Coordinates of N, CA, C and O in Angstrom, one line a residue:
M1352 N -43.9 -3.8 -14.7 CA -42.8 -3.9 -13.8 C -42.0 -5.1 -14.1 O -42.6 -6.2 -14.4
G1353 N -40.7 -5.1 -14.1 CA -39.9 -6.2 -14.3 C -38.8 -6.3 -13.2 O -38.4 -5.3 -12.6
V1354 N -38.4 -7.5 -13.0 CA -37.3 -7.8 -12.0 C -36.3 -8.7 -12.6 O -36.6 -9.5 -13.5
H1355 N -35.0 -8.5 -12.2 CA -33.9 -9.3 -12.8 C -33.0 -9.6 -11.7 O -32.7 -8.9 -10.7
L1356 N -32.4 -10.8 -11.8 CA -31.3 -11.3 -10.9 C -30.1 -11.6 -11.7 O -30.3 -12.4 -12.7
H1357 N -29.0 -11.1 -11.3 CA -27.8 -11.3 -12.1 C -26.7 -12.0 -11.1 O -26.4 -11.4 -10.1
L1358 N -26.2 -13.1 -11.5 CA -25.2 -13.8 -10.7 C -24.0 -14.0 -11.7 O -24.2 -14.5 -12.8
G1359 N -22.8 -13.7 -11.3 CA -21.7 -13.9 -12.2 C -20.5 -14.4 -11.4 O -20.3 -14.1 -10.2
Y1360 N -19.6 -15.1 -12.1 CA -18.4 -15.6 -11.6 C -17.3 -15.6 -12.6 O -17.6 -15.9 -13.8
V1361 N -16.1 -15.2 -12.3 CA -15.0 -15.2 -13.2 C -13.8 -15.7 -12.4 O -13.5 -15.3 -11.3
N1362 N -13.0 -16.5 -13.1 CA -11.7 -16.9 -12.6 C -10.7 -16.0 -13.3 O -10.6 -16.0 -14.5
Y1363 N -10.0 -15.1 -12.6 CA -9.2 -14.0 -13.2 C -7.8 -14.3 -12.9 O -7.2 -13.8 -11.9
P1364 N -7.1 -15.1 -13.7 CA -5.7 -15.3 -13.4 C -4.9 -14.0 -13.7 O -5.1 -13.4 -14.7
N1365 N -4.2 -13.6 -12.7 CA -3.5 -12.3 -12.8 C -2.1 -12.4 -12.3 O -1.7 -13.3 -11.5
K1366 N -1.3 -11.3 -12.5 CA 0.0 -11.3 -12.0 C 0.2 -10.1 -11.1 O 1.3 -9.6 -10.8
L1367 N -0.9 -9.5 -10.6 CA -0.9 -8.3 -9.8 C -1.1 -8.6 -8.3 O -1.2 -7.7 -7.5
G1368 N -1.3 -9.8 -8.0 CA -1.5 -10.2 -6.6 C -3.0 -10.0 -6.1 O -3.2 -10.0 -4.9
E1369 N -3.9 -9.8 -7.0 CA -5.3 -9.6 -6.7 C -6.0 -11.0 -6.6 O -5.4 -12.0 -7.0
R1370 N -7.2 -11.0 -6.0 CA -7.9 -12.3 -5.9 C -8.2 -12.8 -7.3 O -8.5 -12.0 -8.2
E1371 N -8.2 -14.1 -7.4 CA -8.5 -14.7 -8.7 C -9.9 -15.2 -8.9 O -10.4 -15.2 -10.0
D1372 N -10.6 -15.5 -7.8 CA -12.0 -16.0 -7.9 C -12.9 -14.8 -7.6 O -13.0 -14.4 -6.4
L1373 N -13.6 -14.2 -8.5 CA -14.4 -13.1 -8.3 C -15.9 -13.4 -8.7 O -16.1 -14.1 -9.7
W1374 N -16.8 -13.0 -7.8 CA -18.2 -13.2 -8.1 C -18.9 -11.9 -8.0 O -18.5 -10.9 -7.3
H1375 N -20.1 -11.8 -8.5 CA -21.0 -10.6 -8.5 C -22.4 -11.0 -8.4 O -22.8 -12.0 -9.0
A1376 N -23.2 -10.3 -7.7 CA -24.6 -10.5 -7.6 C -25.4 -9.2 -7.5 O -24.9 -8.3 -6.9
S1377 N -26.4 -9.1 -8.3 CA -27.2 -7.9 -8.2 C -28.7 -8.2 -8.5 O -29.0 -9.2 -9.1
F1378 N -29.6 -7.4 -8.0 CA -31.0 -7.5 -8.1 C -31.5 -6.2 -8.7 O -31.1 -5.1 -8.2
A1379 N -32.2 -6.2 -9.8 CA -32.7 -5.0 -10.4 C -34.2 -5.1 -10.6 O -34.8 -6.2 -10.8
A1380 N -34.9 -3.9 -10.5 CA -36.3 -3.8 -10.8 C -36.5 -2.6 -11.6 O -35.8 -1.6 -11.5
G1381 N -37.6 -2.6 -12.4 CA -37.9 -1.4 -13.2 C -39.4 -1.3 -13.3 O -40.2 -2.2 -13.2
Y1382 N -39.8 0.0 -13.5 CA -41.3 0.3 -13.7 C -41.4 1.2 -14.9 O -40.6 2.2 -14.9
T1383 N -42.3 0.9 -15.8 CA -42.5 1.8 -17.0 C -43.7 2.7 -16.8 O -44.8 2.2 -16.5
F1384 N -43.4 4.0 -17.0 CA -44.5 5.0 -16.9 C -44.9 5.3 -18.4 O -44.1 5.5 -19.2
D1385 N -46.2 5.3 -18.6 CA -46.7 5.8 -19.9 C -46.1 5.1 -21.1 O -45.9 5.8 -22.1
N1386 N -45.8 3.8 -21.0 CA -45.2 3.1 -22.1 C -43.9 3.6 -22.6 O -43.5 3.3 -23.7
R1387 N -43.3 4.5 -21.9 CA -42.0 5.2 -22.5 C -40.9 5.2 -21.4 O -40.0 4.5 -21.4
L1388 N -41.1 6.1 -20.5 CA -40.1 6.4 -19.5 C -40.1 5.3 -18.4 O -41.1 4.9 -17.9
R1389 N -38.8 4.7 -18.2 CA -38.7 3.7 -17.2 C -37.8 4.1 -16.0 O -36.7 4.7 -16.2
L1390 N -38.3 3.8 -14.8 CA -37.6 4.0 -13.6 C -36.9 2.7 -13.3 O -37.6 1.7 -13.3
V1391 N -35.6 2.7 -13.0 CA -34.9 1.4 -12.7 C -34.1 1.5 -11.5 O -33.6 2.6 -11.1
M1392 N -33.9 0.4 -10.8 CA -33.1 0.3 -9.6 C -32.3 -0.9 -9.6 O -32.7 -2.0 -10.1
D1393 N -31.0 -0.8 -9.2 CA -30.1 -2.0 -9.2 C -29.3 -2.0 -7.9 O -28.7 -1.0 -7.5
L1394 N -29.4 -3.1 -7.1 CA -28.7 -3.2 -5.9 C -27.7 -4.4 -6.1 O -28.2 -5.5 -6.5
G1395 N -26.5 -4.2 -5.8 CA -25.5 -5.2 -6.1 C -24.3 -5.2 -5.1 O -24.0 -4.2 -4.4
T1396 N -23.6 -6.3 -5.2 CA -22.3 -6.5 -4.5 C -21.5 -7.5 -5.2 O -21.9 -8.2 -6.1
G1397 N -20.2 -7.7 -4.7 CA -19.3 -8.6 -5.3 C -18.0 -8.8 -4.6 O -17.8 -8.1 -3.6
T1398 N -17.2 -9.6 -5.0 CA -15.9 -9.8 -4.4 C -15.0 -8.6 -4.6 O -14.9 -8.1 -5.7
N1399 N -14.3 -8.2 -3.5 CA -13.3 -7.2 -3.6 C -12.1 -7.8 -4.2 O -11.6 -8.8 -3.6
P1400 N -11.5 -7.3 -5.3 CA -10.3 -8.0 -5.8 C -9.1 -7.8 -5.0 O -8.1 -8.5 -5.1
D1401 N -9.1 -6.8 -4.0 CA -8.0 -6.6 -3.2 C -8.0 -7.6 -2.0 O -8.9 -7.6 -1.2
P1402 N -7.0 -8.5 -2.0 CA -7.0 -9.6 -0.9 C -6.8 -9.0 0.5 O -7.1 -9.7 1.5
A1403 N -6.3 -7.8 0.6 CA -6.1 -7.1 1.9 C -7.4 -6.6 2.5 O -7.4 -6.2 3.7
V1404 N -8.4 -6.5 1.7 CA -9.7 -5.9 2.1 C -10.8 -7.0 2.1 O -11.1 -7.6 1.1
N1405 N -11.4 -7.3 3.3 CA -12.4 -8.3 3.4 C -13.8 -7.8 3.1 O -14.7 -8.5 2.9
E1406 N -14.0 -6.5 3.2 CA -15.3 -5.9 3.1 C -15.7 -5.8 1.6 O -14.9 -5.4 0.8
M1407 N -16.9 -6.3 1.2 CA -17.3 -6.4 -0.2 C -17.8 -5.0 -0.6 O -18.6 -4.4 0.2
P1408 N -17.5 -4.5 -1.8 CA -18.2 -3.3 -2.3 C -19.7 -3.6 -2.6 O -20.0 -4.6 -3.2
A1409 N -20.5 -2.7 -2.2 CA -22.0 -2.8 -2.4 C -22.5 -1.5 -2.9 O -22.0 -0.4 -2.5
F1410 N -23.5 -1.5 -3.8 CA -24.0 -0.2 -4.4 C -25.5 -0.3 -4.6 O -26.1 -1.3 -4.6
L1411 N -26.0 0.9 -4.8 CA -27.4 1.1 -5.2 C -27.4 2.1 -6.4 O -26.8 3.1 -6.3
I1412 N -28.0 1.7 -7.5 CA -28.2 2.6 -8.6 C -29.7 2.9 -8.9 O -30.5 1.9 -8.9
V1413 N -30.0 4.1 -9.1 CA -31.4 4.5 -9.4 C -31.2 5.3 -10.7 O -30.4 6.2 -10.8
G1414 N -32.1 5.0 -11.7 CA -32.0 5.7 -12.9 C -33.2 5.8 -13.7 O -34.3 5.2 -13.4
L1415 N -33.2 6.6 -14.8 CA -34.3 6.7 -15.8 C -33.8 6.3 -17.2 O -32.7 6.7 -17.6
I1416 N -34.6 5.6 -17.9 CA -34.3 5.2 -19.3 C -35.4 5.8 -20.2 O -36.6 5.5 -19.9
Y1417 N -35.0 6.5 -21.2 CA -36.0 7.1 -22.1 C -35.7 6.6 -23.6 O -34.6 6.9 -24.1
P1418 N -36.6 5.9 -24.2 CA -36.4 5.5 -25.6 C -36.7 6.6 -26.6 O -37.8 7.2 -26.6
L1419 N -35.7 6.9 -27.4 CA -36.0 7.9 -28.4 C -36.6 7.3 -29.7 O -37.2 7.9 -30.5
S1420 N -36.3 6.0 -29.8 CA -36.9 5.2 -30.9 C -36.9 3.7 -30.5 O -36.5 3.4 -29.4
K1421 N -37.3 2.8 -31.4 CA -37.3 1.4 -31.0 C -35.9 0.8 -30.9 O -35.7 -0.2 -30.3
K1422 N -34.9 1.6 -31.4 CA -33.6 1.1 -31.4 C -32.6 1.9 -30.6 O -31.4 1.6 -30.6
F1423 N -33.0 3.0 -30.0 CA -32.1 3.9 -29.3 C -32.7 4.4 -28.1 O -33.8 5.0 -28.1
D1424 N -32.0 4.2 -26.9 CA -32.4 4.7 -25.6 C -31.3 5.7 -25.1 O -30.1 5.5 -25.3
L1425 N -31.8 6.6 -24.3 CA -30.9 7.5 -23.5 C -31.2 7.2 -22.0 O -32.3 7.0 -21.6
D1426 N -30.1 7.2 -21.1 CA -30.4 7.0 -19.7 C -29.5 7.9 -18.8 O -28.4 8.3 -19.3
V1427 N -30.0 8.1 -17.7 CA -29.2 8.8 -16.6 C -29.5 8.1 -15.3 O -30.5 7.5 -15.1
G1428 N -28.5 8.2 -14.4 CA -28.6 7.5 -13.1 C -27.7 8.1 -12.1 O -26.8 9.0 -12.3
Y1429 N -28.0 7.6 -10.9 CA -27.2 8.0 -9.7 C -26.8 6.7 -9.0 O -27.6 5.9 -8.7
K1430 N -25.5 6.6 -8.7 CA -24.9 5.4 -8.0 C -24.5 5.8 -6.7 O -23.7 6.8 -6.5
K1431 N -24.9 5.1 -5.6 CA -24.5 5.4 -4.2 C -23.8 4.2 -3.7 O -24.3 3.1 -3.7
G1432 N -22.6 4.4 -3.2 CA -21.8 3.3 -2.5 C -22.4 3.0 -1.2 O -22.7 4.0 -0.4
L1433 N -22.6 1.8 -0.8 CA -23.2 1.4 0.4 C -22.2 0.9 1.4 O -22.5 0.7 2.6
T1434 N -21.0 0.6 1.0 CA -19.9 0.1 1.8 C -18.6 0.9 1.5 O -18.5 1.6 0.5
G1435 N -17.7 0.8 2.4 CA -16.4 1.6 2.3 C -15.7 1.4 1.0 O -15.2 2.3 0.4
P1436 N -15.5 0.1 0.5 CA -14.7 -0.1 -0.7 C -15.4 0.4 -2.0 O -14.7 0.6 -3.0
E1437 N -16.7 0.7 -2.0 CA -17.4 1.2 -3.2 C -17.2 2.7 -3.3 O -17.1 3.4 -2.2
T1438 N -17.2 3.3 -4.5 CA -17.1 4.7 -4.7 C -18.4 5.3 -4.0 O -19.5 4.8 -4.1
D1439 N -18.2 6.5 -3.3 CA -19.3 7.1 -2.5 C -20.5 7.4 -3.4 O -21.6 7.1 -3.0
R1440 N -20.3 8.1 -4.5 CA -21.4 8.5 -5.4 C -20.9 8.8 -6.8 O -19.8 9.2 -6.9
S1441 N -21.7 8.5 -7.7 CA -21.4 8.7 -9.1 C -22.7 9.2 -9.9 O -23.7 8.7 -9.6
L1442 N -22.5 10.0 -10.8 CA -23.5 10.4 -11.8 C -23.3 9.6 -13.1 O -22.1 9.5 -13.5
L1443 N -24.3 9.0 -13.6 CA -24.1 8.1 -14.7 C -25.0 8.6 -15.9 O -26.0 9.1 -15.7
A1444 N -24.5 8.4 -17.1 CA -25.2 8.7 -18.3 C -24.8 7.6 -19.4 O -23.7 7.1 -19.4
G1445 N -25.8 7.3 -20.2 CA -25.5 6.3 -21.3 C -26.5 6.3 -22.4 O -27.5 7.0 -22.4
A1446 N -26.1 5.5 -23.4 CA -27.0 5.4 -24.5 C -27.0 3.9 -25.0 O -25.9 3.2 -24.8
T1447 N -28.1 3.4 -25.5 CA -28.1 2.0 -26.0 C -28.6 2.0 -27.4 O -29.6 2.7 -27.7
L1448 N -27.9 1.4 -28.2 CA -28.2 1.2 -29.6 C -28.5 -0.3 -29.9 O -27.6 -1.1 -29.6
R1449 N -29.7 -0.7 -30.3 CA -30.0 -2.1 -30.5 C -30.0 -2.3 -32.0 O -30.5 -1.5 -32.8
F1450 N -29.4 -3.4 -32.4 CA -29.3 -3.8 -33.8 C -29.5 -5.2 -34.0 O -29.5 -6.0 -33.1

């Protein structure tokens, strides 16, 4: 089992009238089954770039990662929005190539 904490900040100078100081925080955990298949979870939130909206977008992602080799993984996941500004739900798919 592994856990991760991610904190980020960016100053985003823009010309669109959006917020310039943006931050992000998320907590992730994972569990490996049978030395191969990994179940992962990520819970996160961050600054809403729209200055007219004070509610922060928050989400929960649950997914599976399967390594096809030492250098290549496939993954699938489901993202659920926990607050109004976040997208209600999304299906996710991806691949990772390590070099």
